[in-house]
């Protein structure tokens, strides 16, 4: 079946603009995770959803970052007032249930100029 | 806090030979999961192998196998009969019952013809 999909594949934006990144998990997967991959910080956890609720937001780097999930499916990660240090690849993963194996999407490469 | 360490930033191996990638982790928990993910230049994170901490038997998936030493908190990946398509960055990851993955820094593996 279809895997995790993310859009856009690449995004270039200007400093100070808002961006939205989208993740479509594998159908039937109840858990959804966001990670960030950058040269300086490696792979870091941002937030996860169980259904539509987010029990763990501990990885969000600042209050400029927010995420939501609707209908237990699609999730959107929003970065407000983007900064150059937000440049990274944002990866989404989903799993059948909480703490099960996570399957990743292709990522969104964000470049903030 | 849990940590994952991959001490080999880069490795190379001749095609058809065997290579072992190292990973150590630190945790005070007893129940957890360990993973190896592969990330080729396409950026897609692909699950290679998974190990449950409560299982003494080492996991295997075709040419990929692990050496899981729970007491030593070591989790190495052995790739047998290396193929050109194995060229990628390999990440070791830890997950406790919180579900979120904690990644090592990654090892870049180059398979040479």
PDB file of C-alpha atoms in Angstrom:
ATOM      1  CA  UNK A   1       0.000   0.000   0.000  1.00  0.00           C
ATOM      2  CA  UNK A   2       0.930   3.671  -0.057  1.00  0.00           C
ATOM      3  CA  UNK A   3       3.608   4.848   2.298  1.00  0.00           C
ATOM      4  CA  UNK A   4       3.909   8.068   4.261  1.00  0.00           C
ATOM      5  CA  UNK A   5       3.795  11.096   2.011  1.00  0.00           C
ATOM      6  CA  UNK A   6       4.969  14.624   2.711  1.00  0.00           C
ATOM      7  CA  UNK A   7       4.519  17.894   0.891  1.00  0.00           C
ATOM      8  CA  UNK A   8       6.100  19.976  -0.348  1.00  0.00           C
ATOM      9  CA  UNK A   9       9.264  18.065  -1.147  1.00  0.00           C
ATOM     10  CA  UNK A  10      11.291  21.248  -1.022  1.00  0.00           C
ATOM     11  CA  UNK A  11      10.446  24.700   0.299  1.00  0.00           C
ATOM     12  CA  UNK A  12      12.436  27.903   0.018  1.00  0.00           C
ATOM     13  CA  UNK A  13      11.200  30.840   2.047  1.00  0.00           C
ATOM     14  CA  UNK A  14      12.368  34.190   3.271  1.00  0.00           C
ATOM     15  CA  UNK A  15      13.245  34.859   6.867  1.00  0.00           C
ATOM     16  CA  UNK A  16      10.199  35.982   8.802  1.00  0.00           C
ATOM     17  CA  UNK A  17       7.624  34.187   6.653  1.00  0.00           C
ATOM     18  CA  UNK A  18       5.357  31.405   7.924  1.00  0.00           C
ATOM     19  CA  UNK A  19       5.486  27.912   6.410  1.00  0.00           C
ATOM     20  CA  UNK A  20       3.250  24.857   6.601  1.00  0.00           C
ATOM     21  CA  UNK A  21       4.522  21.333   6.099  1.00  0.00           C
ATOM     22  CA  UNK A  22       2.101  18.493   5.497  1.00  0.00           C
ATOM     23  CA  UNK A  23       2.246  14.795   6.344  1.00  0.00           C
ATOM     24  CA  UNK A  24      -0.106  12.045   5.175  1.00  0.00           C
ATOM     25  CA  UNK A  25       0.472   8.914   7.262  1.00  0.00           C
ATOM     26  CA  UNK A  26      -0.076   5.338   6.199  1.00  0.00           C
ATOM     27  CA  UNK A  27      -3.799   4.558   6.261  1.00  0.00           C
ATOM     28  CA  UNK A  28      -4.825   3.075   9.592  1.00  0.00           C
ATOM     29  CA  UNK A  29      -1.752   4.268  11.487  1.00  0.00           C
ATOM     30  CA  UNK A  30      -2.853   5.928  14.710  1.00  0.00           C
ATOM     31  CA  UNK A  31       0.508   7.346  15.800  1.00  0.00           C
ATOM     32  CA  UNK A  32       2.312  10.110  13.907  1.00  0.00           C
ATOM     33  CA  UNK A  33       5.726  11.623  14.645  1.00  0.00           C
ATOM     34  CA  UNK A  34       7.659  14.665  13.436  1.00  0.00           C
ATOM     35  CA  UNK A  35      11.461  14.802  13.443  1.00  0.00           C
ATOM     36  CA  UNK A  36      13.982  17.354  12.230  1.00  0.00           C
ATOM     37  CA  UNK A  37      17.277  16.501  10.584  1.00  0.00           C
ATOM     38  CA  UNK A  38      19.940  19.193  10.416  1.00  0.00           C
ATOM     39  CA  UNK A  39      23.693  19.198   9.970  1.00  0.00           C
ATOM     40  CA  UNK A  40      24.409  20.628  13.366  1.00  0.00           C
ATOM     41  CA  UNK A  41      21.833  18.779  15.469  1.00  0.00           C
ATOM     42  CA  UNK A  42      21.447  15.452  13.715  1.00  0.00           C
ATOM     43  CA  UNK A  43      18.020  13.806  13.964  1.00  0.00           C
ATOM     44  CA  UNK A  44      15.818  15.203  16.712  1.00  0.00           C
ATOM     45  CA  UNK A  45      12.288  14.451  17.838  1.00  0.00           C
ATOM     46  CA  UNK A  46       9.783  17.309  17.635  1.00  0.00           C
ATOM     47  CA  UNK A  47       6.287  16.066  18.495  1.00  0.00           C
ATOM     48  CA  UNK A  48       4.092  13.030  18.304  1.00  0.00           C
ATOM     49  CA  UNK A  49       0.347  12.447  17.963  1.00  0.00           C
ATOM     50  CA  UNK A  50      -1.794   9.602  19.181  1.00  0.00           C
ATOM     51  CA  UNK A  51      -5.002  10.090  17.248  1.00  0.00           C
ATOM     52  CA  UNK A  52      -5.582  13.833  17.194  1.00  0.00           C
ATOM     53  CA  UNK A  53      -3.967  14.591  20.525  1.00  0.00           C
ATOM     54  CA  UNK A  54      -0.314  15.419  21.125  1.00  0.00           C
ATOM     55  CA  UNK A  55       0.814  13.926  24.455  1.00  0.00           C
ATOM     56  CA  UNK A  56       4.441  14.852  23.877  1.00  0.00           C
ATOM     57  CA  UNK A  57       5.429  18.232  22.478  1.00  0.00           C
ATOM     58  CA  UNK A  58       8.722  18.294  24.313  1.00  0.00           C
ATOM     59  CA  UNK A  59      10.867  18.480  21.202  1.00  0.00           C
ATOM     60  CA  UNK A  60       9.383  21.623  19.702  1.00  0.00           C
ATOM     61  CA  UNK A  61      12.306  24.092  19.735  1.00  0.00           C
ATOM     62  CA  UNK A  62      10.287  27.244  20.335  1.00  0.00           C
ATOM     63  CA  UNK A  63       6.760  28.623  20.438  1.00  0.00           C
ATOM     64  CA  UNK A  64       7.124  29.490  16.760  1.00  0.00           C
ATOM     65  CA  UNK A  65       6.583  25.791  16.073  1.00  0.00           C
ATOM     66  CA  UNK A  66       3.157  24.210  16.261  1.00  0.00           C
ATOM     67  CA  UNK A  67       1.476  21.133  14.842  1.00  0.00           C
ATOM     68  CA  UNK A  68      -1.980  19.744  14.522  1.00  0.00           C
ATOM     69  CA  UNK A  69      -3.592  16.572  13.306  1.00  0.00           C
ATOM     70  CA  UNK A  70      -7.152  16.316  12.092  1.00  0.00           C
ATOM     71  CA  UNK A  71      -9.384  13.302  11.623  1.00  0.00           C
ATOM     72  CA  UNK A  72      -6.675  11.052  12.997  1.00  0.00           C
ATOM     73  CA  UNK A  73      -4.918  11.333   9.660  1.00  0.00           C
ATOM     74  CA  UNK A  74      -3.198  14.323   8.043  1.00  0.00           C
ATOM     75  CA  UNK A  75      -0.859  16.424  10.149  1.00  0.00           C
ATOM     76  CA  UNK A  76       0.458  19.926   9.543  1.00  0.00           C
ATOM     77  CA  UNK A  77       3.627  21.341  11.094  1.00  0.00           C
ATOM     78  CA  UNK A  78       3.622  25.137  11.088  1.00  0.00           C
ATOM     79  CA  UNK A  79       6.669  27.322  11.612  1.00  0.00           C
ATOM     80  CA  UNK A  80       5.928  30.983  12.185  1.00  0.00           C
ATOM     81  CA  UNK A  81       8.369  33.815  11.540  1.00  0.00           C
ATOM     82  CA  UNK A  82      10.966  31.453  10.131  1.00  0.00           C
ATOM     83  CA  UNK A  83      14.622  31.912  11.012  1.00  0.00           C
ATOM     84  CA  UNK A  84      17.704  30.714   9.158  1.00  0.00           C
ATOM     85  CA  UNK A  85      18.374  28.128  11.865  1.00  0.00           C
ATOM     86  CA  UNK A  86      15.046  26.493  10.956  1.00  0.00           C
ATOM     87  CA  UNK A  87      16.630  25.284   7.698  1.00  0.00           C
ATOM     88  CA  UNK A  88      16.589  21.498   7.850  1.00  0.00           C
ATOM     89  CA  UNK A  89      14.852  18.391   6.556  1.00  0.00           C
ATOM     90  CA  UNK A  90      11.584  17.765   8.365  1.00  0.00           C
ATOM     91  CA  UNK A  91      10.665  14.085   8.522  1.00  0.00           C
ATOM     92  CA  UNK A  92       7.313  12.594   9.365  1.00  0.00           C
ATOM     93  CA  UNK A  93       6.766   8.996  10.462  1.00  0.00           C
ATOM     94  CA  UNK A  94       3.726   6.934  11.339  1.00  0.00           C
ATOM     95  CA  UNK A  95       3.163   3.690  13.167  1.00  0.00           C
ATOM     96  CA  UNK A  96       0.268   1.303  13.494  1.00  0.00           C
ATOM     97  CA  UNK A  97       0.057   2.012  17.189  1.00  0.00           C
ATOM     98  CA  UNK A  98       1.974   3.837  19.831  1.00  0.00           C
ATOM     99  CA  UNK A  99       5.540   2.472  20.280  1.00  0.00           C
ATOM    100  CA  UNK A 100       5.310   0.268  17.207  1.00  0.00           C
ATOM    101  CA  UNK A 101       7.804   0.433  14.331  1.00  0.00           C
ATOM    102  CA  UNK A 102       7.813   3.821  12.640  1.00  0.00           C
ATOM    103  CA  UNK A 103       7.766   4.225   8.870  1.00  0.00           C
ATOM    104  CA  UNK A 104       9.112   7.447   7.435  1.00  0.00           C
ATOM    105  CA  UNK A 105       8.094   9.766   4.652  1.00  0.00           C
ATOM    106  CA  UNK A 106      10.573  11.275   2.177  1.00  0.00           C
ATOM    107  CA  UNK A 107      10.846  14.513   4.140  1.00  0.00           C
ATOM    108  CA  UNK A 108      10.499  18.195   3.336  1.00  0.00           C
ATOM    109  CA  UNK A 109      13.714  20.132   2.837  1.00  0.00           C
ATOM    110  CA  UNK A 110      13.219  23.661   4.164  1.00  0.00           C
ATOM    111  CA  UNK A 111      15.624  26.445   3.275  1.00  0.00           C
ATOM    112  CA  UNK A 112      15.199  29.818   4.952  1.00  0.00           C
ATOM    113  CA  UNK A 113      17.032  32.624   3.183  1.00  0.00           C
TER     114      UNK A 113
ATOM    115  CA  UNK B   1      17.971  10.615  29.595  1.00  0.00           C
ATOM    116  CA  UNK B   2      18.607   8.078  26.897  1.00  0.00           C
ATOM    117  CA  UNK B   3      21.514   8.535  24.514  1.00  0.00           C
ATOM    118  CA  UNK B   4      22.677   6.664  21.429  1.00  0.00           C
ATOM    119  CA  UNK B   5      26.273   6.765  20.227  1.00  0.00           C
ATOM    120  CA  UNK B   6      27.681   5.714  16.882  1.00  0.00           C
ATOM    121  CA  UNK B   7      31.432   6.107  17.053  1.00  0.00           C
ATOM    122  CA  UNK B   8      32.188   5.478  13.374  1.00  0.00           C
ATOM    123  CA  UNK B   9      31.325   8.546  11.259  1.00  0.00           C
ATOM    124  CA  UNK B  10      32.435   6.854   8.034  1.00  0.00           C
ATOM    125  CA  UNK B  11      33.168   3.323   6.900  1.00  0.00           C
ATOM    126  CA  UNK B  12      33.883   1.600   3.620  1.00  0.00           C
ATOM    127  CA  UNK B  13      33.731  -2.000   2.473  1.00  0.00           C
ATOM    128  CA  UNK B  14      34.423  -3.874  -0.736  1.00  0.00           C
ATOM    129  CA  UNK B  15      31.462  -5.314  -2.561  1.00  0.00           C
ATOM    130  CA  UNK B  16      30.602  -8.873  -1.395  1.00  0.00           C
ATOM    131  CA  UNK B  17      32.493  -8.465   1.883  1.00  0.00           C
ATOM    132  CA  UNK B  18      31.116  -8.152   5.403  1.00  0.00           C
ATOM    133  CA  UNK B  19      31.027  -4.996   7.504  1.00  0.00           C
ATOM    134  CA  UNK B  20      29.929  -4.276  11.067  1.00  0.00           C
ATOM    135  CA  UNK B  21      28.574  -0.937  12.256  1.00  0.00           C
ATOM    136  CA  UNK B  22      28.769  -0.158  15.967  1.00  0.00           C
ATOM    137  CA  UNK B  23      26.195   1.388  18.268  1.00  0.00           C
ATOM    138  CA  UNK B  24      26.029   1.835  22.016  1.00  0.00           C
ATOM    139  CA  UNK B  25      23.234   3.310  24.060  1.00  0.00           C
ATOM    140  CA  UNK B  26      22.501   4.366  27.580  1.00  0.00           C
ATOM    141  CA  UNK B  27      19.226   3.866  29.408  1.00  0.00           C
ATOM    142  CA  UNK B  28      17.929   2.910  32.820  1.00  0.00           C
ATOM    143  CA  UNK B  29      14.824   1.294  31.378  1.00  0.00           C
ATOM    144  CA  UNK B  30      14.347  -2.432  31.025  1.00  0.00           C
ATOM    145  CA  UNK B  31      11.791  -2.521  28.220  1.00  0.00           C
ATOM    146  CA  UNK B  32      12.752  -0.848  24.986  1.00  0.00           C
ATOM    147  CA  UNK B  33      13.318  -1.347  21.288  1.00  0.00           C
ATOM    148  CA  UNK B  34      16.335  -0.815  19.081  1.00  0.00           C
ATOM    149  CA  UNK B  35      16.389  -0.148  15.369  1.00  0.00           C
ATOM    150  CA  UNK B  36      18.733   0.327  12.466  1.00  0.00           C
ATOM    151  CA  UNK B  37      17.520   2.662   9.744  1.00  0.00           C
ATOM    152  CA  UNK B  38      19.161   3.272   6.383  1.00  0.00           C
ATOM    153  CA  UNK B  39      19.066   6.661   4.648  1.00  0.00           C
ATOM    154  CA  UNK B  40      20.303   6.638   1.030  1.00  0.00           C
ATOM    155  CA  UNK B  41      20.947   9.885  -0.866  1.00  0.00           C
ATOM    156  CA  UNK B  42      17.243   9.949  -1.759  1.00  0.00           C
ATOM    157  CA  UNK B  43      16.691  10.968   1.882  1.00  0.00           C
ATOM    158  CA  UNK B  44      14.061   8.256   2.546  1.00  0.00           C
ATOM    159  CA  UNK B  45      14.587   6.600   5.931  1.00  0.00           C
ATOM    160  CA  UNK B  46      14.179   2.856   5.509  1.00  0.00           C
ATOM    161  CA  UNK B  47      13.855   0.376   8.355  1.00  0.00           C
ATOM    162  CA  UNK B  48      16.602  -2.231   8.207  1.00  0.00           C
ATOM    163  CA  UNK B  49      16.035  -4.240  11.343  1.00  0.00           C
ATOM    164  CA  UNK B  50      14.319  -4.115  14.747  1.00  0.00           C
ATOM    165  CA  UNK B  51      15.202  -5.744  18.066  1.00  0.00           C
ATOM    166  CA  UNK B  52      13.040  -6.011  21.177  1.00  0.00           C
ATOM    167  CA  UNK B  53      15.105  -5.750  24.347  1.00  0.00           C
ATOM    168  CA  UNK B  54      13.254  -8.605  26.033  1.00  0.00           C
ATOM    169  CA  UNK B  55      14.280 -11.022  23.275  1.00  0.00           C
ATOM    170  CA  UNK B  56      17.635 -12.717  23.753  1.00  0.00           C
ATOM    171  CA  UNK B  57      17.785 -13.959  20.176  1.00  0.00           C
ATOM    172  CA  UNK B  58      19.487 -11.595  17.764  1.00  0.00           C
ATOM    173  CA  UNK B  59      17.281 -10.303  14.960  1.00  0.00           C
ATOM    174  CA  UNK B  60      18.130 -11.135  11.345  1.00  0.00           C
ATOM    175  CA  UNK B  61      16.744  -9.897   8.041  1.00  0.00           C
ATOM    176  CA  UNK B  62      18.332 -11.593   5.042  1.00  0.00           C
ATOM    177  CA  UNK B  63      21.892 -10.177   4.779  1.00  0.00           C
ATOM    178  CA  UNK B  64      21.434  -7.992   7.858  1.00  0.00           C
ATOM    179  CA  UNK B  65      21.872  -9.208  11.408  1.00  0.00           C
ATOM    180  CA  UNK B  66      22.507  -7.636  14.787  1.00  0.00           C
ATOM    181  CA  UNK B  67      24.644  -8.476  17.773  1.00  0.00           C
ATOM    182  CA  UNK B  68      22.582  -7.320  20.745  1.00  0.00           C
ATOM    183  CA  UNK B  69      24.458  -7.282  24.051  1.00  0.00           C
ATOM    184  CA  UNK B  70      21.954  -5.991  26.610  1.00  0.00           C
ATOM    185  CA  UNK B  71      24.304  -5.907  29.581  1.00  0.00           C
ATOM    186  CA  UNK B  72      26.906  -4.011  27.602  1.00  0.00           C
ATOM    187  CA  UNK B  73      24.219  -1.805  25.991  1.00  0.00           C
ATOM    188  CA  UNK B  74      25.628  -2.550  22.588  1.00  0.00           C
ATOM    189  CA  UNK B  75      23.721  -3.056  19.340  1.00  0.00           C
ATOM    190  CA  UNK B  76      25.892  -3.588  16.263  1.00  0.00           C
ATOM    191  CA  UNK B  77      24.717  -4.211  12.707  1.00  0.00           C
ATOM    192  CA  UNK B  78      26.416  -6.750  10.456  1.00  0.00           C
ATOM    193  CA  UNK B  79      25.918  -6.525   6.719  1.00  0.00           C
ATOM    194  CA  UNK B  80      26.983  -9.658   4.852  1.00  0.00           C
ATOM    195  CA  UNK B  81      27.718  -9.880   1.129  1.00  0.00           C
ATOM    196  CA  UNK B  82      27.687  -6.082   0.825  1.00  0.00           C
ATOM    197  CA  UNK B  83      26.063  -4.683  -2.290  1.00  0.00           C
ATOM    198  CA  UNK B  84      26.473  -1.326  -4.020  1.00  0.00           C
ATOM    199  CA  UNK B  85      22.889  -0.510  -3.067  1.00  0.00           C
ATOM    200  CA  UNK B  86      23.849  -0.702   0.601  1.00  0.00           C
ATOM    201  CA  UNK B  87      25.717   2.601   0.227  1.00  0.00           C
ATOM    202  CA  UNK B  88      23.888   4.961   2.573  1.00  0.00           C
ATOM    203  CA  UNK B  89      23.943   6.575   5.982  1.00  0.00           C
ATOM    204  CA  UNK B  90      22.934   4.172   8.731  1.00  0.00           C
ATOM    205  CA  UNK B  91      21.280   5.334  11.939  1.00  0.00           C
ATOM    206  CA  UNK B  92      20.948   3.384  15.149  1.00  0.00           C
ATOM    207  CA  UNK B  93      17.847   4.353  17.126  1.00  0.00           C
ATOM    208  CA  UNK B  94      16.357   3.669  20.550  1.00  0.00           C
ATOM    209  CA  UNK B  95      12.710   3.759  21.561  1.00  0.00           C
ATOM    210  CA  UNK B  96      11.276   3.274  25.028  1.00  0.00           C
ATOM    211  CA  UNK B  97       7.608   3.069  25.863  1.00  0.00           C
ATOM    212  CA  UNK B  98       7.292   6.780  25.077  1.00  0.00           C
ATOM    213  CA  UNK B  99       7.498   5.775  21.414  1.00  0.00           C
ATOM    214  CA  UNK B 100       9.741   8.576  20.220  1.00  0.00           C
ATOM    215  CA  UNK B 101      12.979   7.570  18.538  1.00  0.00           C
ATOM    216  CA  UNK B 102      16.349   8.754  19.781  1.00  0.00           C
ATOM    217  CA  UNK B 103      18.940   8.549  17.051  1.00  0.00           C
ATOM    218  CA  UNK B 104      22.688   8.202  16.951  1.00  0.00           C
ATOM    219  CA  UNK B 105      24.805  10.522  14.853  1.00  0.00           C
ATOM    220  CA  UNK B 106      24.871   8.136  11.914  1.00  0.00           C
ATOM    221  CA  UNK B 107      27.538   6.179  10.043  1.00  0.00           C
ATOM    222  CA  UNK B 108      28.124   6.793   6.354  1.00  0.00           C
ATOM    223  CA  UNK B 109      28.815   3.499   4.620  1.00  0.00           C
ATOM    224  CA  UNK B 110      30.430   3.384   1.203  1.00  0.00           C
ATOM    225  CA  UNK B 111      30.394   0.075  -0.670  1.00  0.00           C
ATOM    226  CA  UNK B 112      33.167  -0.016  -3.257  1.00  0.00           C
ATOM    227  CA  UNK B 113      33.022  -2.069  -6.452  1.00  0.00           C
TER     228      UNK B 113
END
